[in-house]
Coordinates of C-alpha atoms in Angstrom, one line a residue:
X1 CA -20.2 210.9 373.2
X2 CA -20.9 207.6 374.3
X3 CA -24.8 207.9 375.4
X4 CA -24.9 209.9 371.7
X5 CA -24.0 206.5 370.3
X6 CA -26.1 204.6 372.6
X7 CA -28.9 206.7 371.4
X8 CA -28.4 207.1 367.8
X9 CA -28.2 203.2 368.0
X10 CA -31.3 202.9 369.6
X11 CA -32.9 205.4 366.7
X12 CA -32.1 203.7 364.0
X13 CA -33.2 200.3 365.3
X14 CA -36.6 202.1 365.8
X15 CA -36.4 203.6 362.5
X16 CA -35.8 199.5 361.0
X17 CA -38.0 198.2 363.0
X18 CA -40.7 200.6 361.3
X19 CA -39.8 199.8 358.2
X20 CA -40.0 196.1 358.2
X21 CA -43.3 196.3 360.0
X22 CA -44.3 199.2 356.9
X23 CA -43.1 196.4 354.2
X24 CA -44.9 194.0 355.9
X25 CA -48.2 195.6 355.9
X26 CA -47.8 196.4 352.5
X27 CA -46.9 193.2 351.2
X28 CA -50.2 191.6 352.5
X29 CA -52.1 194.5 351.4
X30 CA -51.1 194.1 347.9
X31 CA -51.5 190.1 348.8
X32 CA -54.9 191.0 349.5
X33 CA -55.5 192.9 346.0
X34 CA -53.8 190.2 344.0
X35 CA -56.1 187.4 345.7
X36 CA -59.2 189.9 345.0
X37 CA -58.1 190.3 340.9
X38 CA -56.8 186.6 341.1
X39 CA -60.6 186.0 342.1
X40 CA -61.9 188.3 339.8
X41 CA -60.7 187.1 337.1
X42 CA -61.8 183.8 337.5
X43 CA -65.7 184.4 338.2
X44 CA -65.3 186.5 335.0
X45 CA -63.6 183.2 333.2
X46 CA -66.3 181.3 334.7
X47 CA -69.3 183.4 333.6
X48 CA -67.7 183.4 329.7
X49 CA -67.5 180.0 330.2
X50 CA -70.8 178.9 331.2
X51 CA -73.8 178.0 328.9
X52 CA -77.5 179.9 329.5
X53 CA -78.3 176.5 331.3
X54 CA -75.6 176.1 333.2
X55 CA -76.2 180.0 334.2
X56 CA -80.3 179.4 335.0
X57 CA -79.9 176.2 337.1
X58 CA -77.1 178.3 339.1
X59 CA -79.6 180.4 340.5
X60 CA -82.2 178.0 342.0
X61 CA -81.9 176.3 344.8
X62 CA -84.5 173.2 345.4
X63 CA -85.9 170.6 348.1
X64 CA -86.6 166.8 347.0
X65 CA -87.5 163.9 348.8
X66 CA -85.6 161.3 350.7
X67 CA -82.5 160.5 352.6
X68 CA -80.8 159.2 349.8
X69 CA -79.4 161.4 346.4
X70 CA -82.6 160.5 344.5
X71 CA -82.8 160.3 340.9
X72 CA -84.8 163.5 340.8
X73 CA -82.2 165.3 342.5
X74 CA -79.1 163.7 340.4
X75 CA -80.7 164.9 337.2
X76 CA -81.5 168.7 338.6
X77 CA -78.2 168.3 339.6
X78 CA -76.6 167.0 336.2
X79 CA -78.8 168.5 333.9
X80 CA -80.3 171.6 334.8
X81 CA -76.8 172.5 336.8
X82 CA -78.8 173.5 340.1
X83 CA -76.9 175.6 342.5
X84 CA -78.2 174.6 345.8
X85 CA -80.3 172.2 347.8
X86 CA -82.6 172.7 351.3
X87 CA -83.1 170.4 353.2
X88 CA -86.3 169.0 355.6
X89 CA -87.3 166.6 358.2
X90 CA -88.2 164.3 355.1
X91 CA -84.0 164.3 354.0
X92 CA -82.8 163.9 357.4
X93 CA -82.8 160.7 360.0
X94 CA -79.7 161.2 362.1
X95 CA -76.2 163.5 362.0
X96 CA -74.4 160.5 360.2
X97 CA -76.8 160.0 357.3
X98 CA -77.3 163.8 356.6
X99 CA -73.3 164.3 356.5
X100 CA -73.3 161.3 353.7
X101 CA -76.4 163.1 351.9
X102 CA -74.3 166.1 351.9
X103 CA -71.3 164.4 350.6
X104 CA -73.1 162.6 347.5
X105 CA -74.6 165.4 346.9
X106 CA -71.3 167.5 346.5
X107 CA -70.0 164.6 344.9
X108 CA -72.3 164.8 342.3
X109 CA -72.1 168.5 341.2
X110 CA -68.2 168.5 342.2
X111 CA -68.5 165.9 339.0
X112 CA -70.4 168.8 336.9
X113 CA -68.6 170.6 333.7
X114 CA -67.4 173.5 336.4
X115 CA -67.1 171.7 339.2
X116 CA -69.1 174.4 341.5
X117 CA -70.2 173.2 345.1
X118 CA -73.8 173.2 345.8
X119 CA -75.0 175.4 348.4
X120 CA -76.9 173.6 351.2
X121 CA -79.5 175.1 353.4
X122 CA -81.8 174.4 356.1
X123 CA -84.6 176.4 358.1
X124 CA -82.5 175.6 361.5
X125 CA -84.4 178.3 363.7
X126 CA -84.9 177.3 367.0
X127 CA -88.4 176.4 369.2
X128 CA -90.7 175.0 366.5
X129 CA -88.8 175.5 363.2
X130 CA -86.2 172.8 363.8
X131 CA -85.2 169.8 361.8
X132 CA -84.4 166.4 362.8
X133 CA -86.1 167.5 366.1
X134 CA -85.3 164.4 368.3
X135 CA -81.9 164.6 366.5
X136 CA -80.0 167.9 367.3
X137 CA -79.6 170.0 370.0
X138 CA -83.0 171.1 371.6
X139 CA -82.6 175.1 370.6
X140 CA -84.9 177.7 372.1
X141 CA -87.0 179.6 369.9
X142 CA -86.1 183.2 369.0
X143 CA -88.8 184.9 371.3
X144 CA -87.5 182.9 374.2
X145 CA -84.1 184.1 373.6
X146 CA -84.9 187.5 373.4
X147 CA -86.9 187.7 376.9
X148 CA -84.2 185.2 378.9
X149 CA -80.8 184.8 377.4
X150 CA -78.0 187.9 377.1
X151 CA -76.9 188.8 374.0
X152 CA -73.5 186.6 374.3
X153 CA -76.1 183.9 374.9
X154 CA -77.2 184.3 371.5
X155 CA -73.9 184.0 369.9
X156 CA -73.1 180.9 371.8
X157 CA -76.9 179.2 370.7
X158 CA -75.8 180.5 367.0
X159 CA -72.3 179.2 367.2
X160 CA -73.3 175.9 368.8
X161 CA -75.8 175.6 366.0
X162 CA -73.8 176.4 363.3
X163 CA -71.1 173.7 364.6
X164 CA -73.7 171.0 364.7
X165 CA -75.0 172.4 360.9
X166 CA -71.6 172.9 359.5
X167 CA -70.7 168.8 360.8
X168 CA -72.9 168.2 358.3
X169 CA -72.4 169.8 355.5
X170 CA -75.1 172.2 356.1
X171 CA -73.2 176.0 355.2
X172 CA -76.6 177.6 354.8
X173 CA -79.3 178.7 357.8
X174 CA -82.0 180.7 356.5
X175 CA -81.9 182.3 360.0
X176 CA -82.5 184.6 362.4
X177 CA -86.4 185.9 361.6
X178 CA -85.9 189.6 362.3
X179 CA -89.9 190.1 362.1
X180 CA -91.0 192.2 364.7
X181 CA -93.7 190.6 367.0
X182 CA -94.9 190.2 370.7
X183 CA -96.4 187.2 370.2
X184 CA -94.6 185.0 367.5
X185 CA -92.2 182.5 369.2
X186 CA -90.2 182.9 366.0
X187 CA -89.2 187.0 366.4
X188 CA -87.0 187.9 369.6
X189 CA -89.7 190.3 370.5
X190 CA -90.9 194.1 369.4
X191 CA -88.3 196.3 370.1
X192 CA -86.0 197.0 366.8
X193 CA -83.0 197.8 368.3
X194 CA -82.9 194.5 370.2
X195 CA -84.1 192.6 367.0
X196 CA -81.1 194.2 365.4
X197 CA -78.8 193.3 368.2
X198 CA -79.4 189.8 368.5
X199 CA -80.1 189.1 364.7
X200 CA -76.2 190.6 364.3
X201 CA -74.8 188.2 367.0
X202 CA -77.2 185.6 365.2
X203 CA -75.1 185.8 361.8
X204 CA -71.7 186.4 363.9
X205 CA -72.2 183.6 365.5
X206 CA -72.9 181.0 362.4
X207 CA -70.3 183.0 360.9
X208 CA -67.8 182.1 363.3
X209 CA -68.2 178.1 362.2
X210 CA -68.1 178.9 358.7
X211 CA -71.9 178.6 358.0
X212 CA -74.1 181.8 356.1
X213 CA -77.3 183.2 357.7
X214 CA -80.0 184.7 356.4
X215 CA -82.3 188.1 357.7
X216 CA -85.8 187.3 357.0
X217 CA -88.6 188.4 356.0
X218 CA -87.4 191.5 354.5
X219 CA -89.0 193.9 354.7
X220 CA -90.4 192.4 358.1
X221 CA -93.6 190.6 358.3
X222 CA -94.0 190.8 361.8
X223 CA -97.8 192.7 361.4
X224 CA -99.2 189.9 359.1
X225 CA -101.9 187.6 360.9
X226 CA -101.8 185.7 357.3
X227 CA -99.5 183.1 356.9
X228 CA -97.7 183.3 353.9
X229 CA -97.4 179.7 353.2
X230 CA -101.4 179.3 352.1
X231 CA -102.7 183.2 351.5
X232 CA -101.5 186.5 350.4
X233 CA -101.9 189.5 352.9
X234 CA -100.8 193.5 352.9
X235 CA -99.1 195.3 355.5
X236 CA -100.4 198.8 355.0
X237 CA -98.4 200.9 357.6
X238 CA -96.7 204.0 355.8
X239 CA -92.8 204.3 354.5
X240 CA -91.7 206.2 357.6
X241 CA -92.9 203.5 360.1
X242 CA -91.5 200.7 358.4
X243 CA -88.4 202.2 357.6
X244 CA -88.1 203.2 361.4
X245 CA -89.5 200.1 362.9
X246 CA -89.7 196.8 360.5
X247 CA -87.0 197.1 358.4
X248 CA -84.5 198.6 360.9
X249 CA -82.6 195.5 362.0
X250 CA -82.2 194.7 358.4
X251 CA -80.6 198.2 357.7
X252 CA -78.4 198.3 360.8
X253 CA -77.8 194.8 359.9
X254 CA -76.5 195.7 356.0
X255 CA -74.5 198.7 357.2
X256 CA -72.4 197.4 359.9
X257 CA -71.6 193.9 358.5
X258 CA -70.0 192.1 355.4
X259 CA -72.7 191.8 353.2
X260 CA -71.4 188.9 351.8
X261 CA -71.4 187.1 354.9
X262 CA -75.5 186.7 355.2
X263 CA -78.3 186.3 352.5
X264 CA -81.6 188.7 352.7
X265 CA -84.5 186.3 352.3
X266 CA -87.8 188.2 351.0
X267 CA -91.1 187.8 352.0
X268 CA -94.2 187.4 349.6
X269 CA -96.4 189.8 351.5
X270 CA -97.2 192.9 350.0
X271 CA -96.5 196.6 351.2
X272 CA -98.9 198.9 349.1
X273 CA -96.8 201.7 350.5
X274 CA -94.1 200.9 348.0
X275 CA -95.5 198.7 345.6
X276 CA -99.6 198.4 345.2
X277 CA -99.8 195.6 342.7
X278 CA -96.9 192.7 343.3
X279 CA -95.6 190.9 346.3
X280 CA -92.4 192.4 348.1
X281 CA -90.5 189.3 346.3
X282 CA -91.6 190.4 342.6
X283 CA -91.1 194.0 343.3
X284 CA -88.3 195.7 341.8
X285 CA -89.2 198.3 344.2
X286 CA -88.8 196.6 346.8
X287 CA -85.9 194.8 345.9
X288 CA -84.1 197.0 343.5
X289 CA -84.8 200.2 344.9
X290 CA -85.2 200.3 348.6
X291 CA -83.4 196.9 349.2
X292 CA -80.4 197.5 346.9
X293 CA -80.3 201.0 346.4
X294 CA -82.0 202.4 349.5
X295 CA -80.1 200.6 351.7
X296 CA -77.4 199.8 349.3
X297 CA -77.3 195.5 350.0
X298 CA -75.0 194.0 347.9
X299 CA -75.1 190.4 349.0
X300 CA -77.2 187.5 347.7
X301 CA -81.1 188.1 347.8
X302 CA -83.1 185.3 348.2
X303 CA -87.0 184.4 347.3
X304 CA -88.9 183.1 350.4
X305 CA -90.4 179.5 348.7
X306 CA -92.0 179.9 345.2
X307 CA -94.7 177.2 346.1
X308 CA -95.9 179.1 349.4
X309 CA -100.2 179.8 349.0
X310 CA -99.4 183.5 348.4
X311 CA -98.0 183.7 345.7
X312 CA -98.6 180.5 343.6
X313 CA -102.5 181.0 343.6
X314 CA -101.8 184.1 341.9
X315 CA -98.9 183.7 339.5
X316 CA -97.7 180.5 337.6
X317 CA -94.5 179.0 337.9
X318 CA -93.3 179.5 334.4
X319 CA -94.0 183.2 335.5
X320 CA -92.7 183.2 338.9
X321 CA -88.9 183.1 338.7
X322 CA -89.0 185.7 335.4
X323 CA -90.7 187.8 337.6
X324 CA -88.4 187.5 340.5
X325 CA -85.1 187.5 338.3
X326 CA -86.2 190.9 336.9
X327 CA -87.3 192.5 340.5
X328 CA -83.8 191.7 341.4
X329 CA -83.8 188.3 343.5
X330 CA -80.8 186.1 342.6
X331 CA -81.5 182.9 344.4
X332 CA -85.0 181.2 343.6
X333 CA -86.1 178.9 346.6
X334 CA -88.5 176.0 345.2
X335 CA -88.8 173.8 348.3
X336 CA -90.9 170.8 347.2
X337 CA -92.1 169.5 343.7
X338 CA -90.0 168.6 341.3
X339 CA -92.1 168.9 338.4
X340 CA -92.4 172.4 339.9
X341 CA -88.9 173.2 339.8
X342 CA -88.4 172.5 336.2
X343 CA -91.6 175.1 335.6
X344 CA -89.7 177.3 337.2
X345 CA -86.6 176.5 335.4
X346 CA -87.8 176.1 332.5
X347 CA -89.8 179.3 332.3
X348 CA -86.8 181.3 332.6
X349 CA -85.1 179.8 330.1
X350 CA -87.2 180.4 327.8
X351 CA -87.9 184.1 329.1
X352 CA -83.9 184.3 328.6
X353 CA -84.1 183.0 325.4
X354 CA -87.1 185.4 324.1
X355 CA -85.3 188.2 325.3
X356 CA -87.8 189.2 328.1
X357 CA -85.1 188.7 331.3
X358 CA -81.8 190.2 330.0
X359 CA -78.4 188.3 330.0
X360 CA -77.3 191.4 331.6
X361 CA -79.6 190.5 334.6
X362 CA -78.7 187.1 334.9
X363 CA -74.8 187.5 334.9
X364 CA -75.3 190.3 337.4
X365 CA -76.8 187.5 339.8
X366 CA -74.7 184.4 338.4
X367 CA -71.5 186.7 339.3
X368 CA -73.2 187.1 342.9
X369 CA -73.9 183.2 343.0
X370 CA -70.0 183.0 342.0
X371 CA -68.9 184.9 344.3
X372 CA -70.0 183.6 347.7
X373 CA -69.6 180.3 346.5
X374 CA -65.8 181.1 345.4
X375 CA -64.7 182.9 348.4
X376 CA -67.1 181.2 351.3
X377 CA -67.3 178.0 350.2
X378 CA -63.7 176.2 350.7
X379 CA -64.5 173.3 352.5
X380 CA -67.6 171.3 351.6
X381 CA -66.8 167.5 352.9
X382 CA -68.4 166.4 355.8
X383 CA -67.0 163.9 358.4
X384 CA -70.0 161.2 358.7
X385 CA -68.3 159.8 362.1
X386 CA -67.4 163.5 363.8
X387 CA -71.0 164.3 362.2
X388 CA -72.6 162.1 365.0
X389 CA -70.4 163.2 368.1
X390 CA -71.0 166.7 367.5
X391 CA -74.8 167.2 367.2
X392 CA -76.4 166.9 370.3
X393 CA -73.7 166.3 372.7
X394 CA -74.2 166.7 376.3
X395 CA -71.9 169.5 376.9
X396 CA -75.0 171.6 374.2
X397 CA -77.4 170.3 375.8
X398 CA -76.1 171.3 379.3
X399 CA -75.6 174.7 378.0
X400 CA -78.7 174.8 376.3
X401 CA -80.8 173.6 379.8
X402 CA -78.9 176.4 381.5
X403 CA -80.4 179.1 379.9
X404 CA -83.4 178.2 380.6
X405 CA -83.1 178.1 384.7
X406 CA -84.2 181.0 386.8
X407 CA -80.9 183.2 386.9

């Protein structure tokens, strides 16, 4: 009778413990939901809220000159209610002054009607594409990575990056390239699955240090001799070898991962195999249909830069982001004139405003702009002084000289 009571004891213990761990569960579950609605709600607030200006500037991210928040900048920022900056050499002198940059900068648009942070990118590949060179850690480029370092390698290099990044105030990194390539030091090589391996590590790895990546150049530009930045070109290999070769890290990419947790930048190279007249980043075919419903992307897609040779010889700027906004992009990159930004700008307006881009369209992106910012963008202040102990301390560089030795 005794070990019955022992063991009916023991039962209904079990049977408790279950059901605190069951309550539990559910509580944080329904937490979960109630943060979700909670946020929700508020980008829906938001987007009632905000003027056809306020909506426009949201979607633009631009580059300016100098180390300092220039007047150009302040007034994109104030007036036309820019979402994001990028940053190059000609911004950056050392880790300290960036993080400041970064800081007025947020300062400013913290100051705005909304008080939405600004987005902050980079091009922060590795080998050639790095900023602040003498500055940072010295990363390898992409196609060294992919013939001498593992794949855990490439987290680390990613992470390590990020970290530096992230110091100051950086929380985009239009990286990894997933263009396949034997010969460009910016692609980890030709093989798609082991572009898709290490571009994922890439993004897990910048995600780790709360920084976003980006896959570029969707939908691979790896067979282009032409570069982009001064001349169009066409890749004319068929559906079925790009799908199965070119764009394969990106769809591996998009179906394993949180889609809000990278961007997709698009190339302006054409692919007459799905779209004969326009660029891949005016192409609602390309974007729209094979991008988002193809391979059924739902994070933020991003314009390679609207000044780039290939596609501003043949369309004007007024044009440009009208055509983009209807193909489906949501984030137009304008990377160096500022009377070229407020073309673009302005020419959406006023392509808003006569009814040719519906509002429909733009709140579709705006609620996408909303949303990574709202729920990826918590912390935006950078520490100036840990800024300058972080980036390029010898414990990276150590790391980063070992992957290079003979192993």
């Amino acid at each position: 009778m005794k070990n019955k009571n022992i063991y009916w004891g023991l039962f209904l213990i079990v049977i408790l413990a279950f059901s605190v761990v069951f309550i539990q569960l559910n509580s944080r579950a329904e937490k979960g939901e109630d943060a979700d609605a909670d946020s929700h709600e508020k980008i829906e607030k938001l987007l009632k809220k905000m003027t056809i200006e306020e909506k426009i500037g949201q979607l633009m991210m631009v580059g300016f000159k100098g180390t300092e928040k220039s007047s150009e900048i302040t007034e994109l920022i104030e007036q036309k209610h820019i979402g994001g900056v990028i940053y190059f050499d000609r911004n950056m002198k050392s880790p300290k002054q960036v993080a400041r940059l970064s800081n007025s900068l947020q300062q400013t648009a913290d100051q705005s009607t909304h008080s939405l942070p600004l987005m902050v990118a980079i091009d922060q590949e590795g080998g050639d594409i790095i900023r602040m060179k003498e500055r940072v850690s010295p990363l390898p480029a992409q196609q060294d990575l992919g013939k001498n370092a593992s794949i855990e390698d490439m987290y680390k290099v990613a992470k390590l990056n990020g970290t530096e990044l992230g110091s100051m105030g950086i929380n985009i990194n239009f990286a990894p390239v997933l263009d396949l390539s034997k010969t460009d030091k910016r692609s980890f090589g030709q093989d798609p699955e082991k572009v898709y391996q290490y571009g994922k590590k890439a993004i897990q790895g910048l995600n780790d240090v709360s920084v976003t990546g980006a896959l570029k150049h969707f939908p691979g530009n790896g067979r282009s001799e032409i570069d982009p930045h001064v001349e169009t070109s066409s890749v004319e290999a068929n559906q079925l070898d790009l799908e199965n070769s070119d764009i394969y890290p990106f769809k591996q990419i998009i179906s394993e991962m949180d889609n809000q947790k990278f961007f997709v930048m698009v190339t302006h190279i054409k692919y007459p195999a799905y779209d004969k007249e326009k660029p891949a980043s005016l192409s609602k075919i390309i974007i729209g249909d094979l991008l988002r419903g193809k391979l059924k992307y739902e994070g933020l897609v991003v314009t390679d830069d609207l000044e780039m040779g290939a596609v501003n010889k043949y369309f004007s700027y007024e044009d440009m982001g009208k055509q983009a906004i209807l193909a489906g992009a949501d984030l137009l990159l304008v990377c160096h004139e500022y009377f070229h930004e407020l073309e673009v700008y302005n020419g959406l307006l006023q392509a808003v405003k006569a009814g040719e881009v519906p509002m429909d369209r733009i709140n579709e992106s705006v609620k996408r702009v909303l949303t990574y910012k709202l729920n990826n963008m918590k912390q935006t202040k950078a520490d100036p002084d840990k800024a300058e102990k972080v980036v390029k301390n010898p414990e990276s560089i150590k790391y980063i000289e070992s992957l290079s030795e003979d192993k």
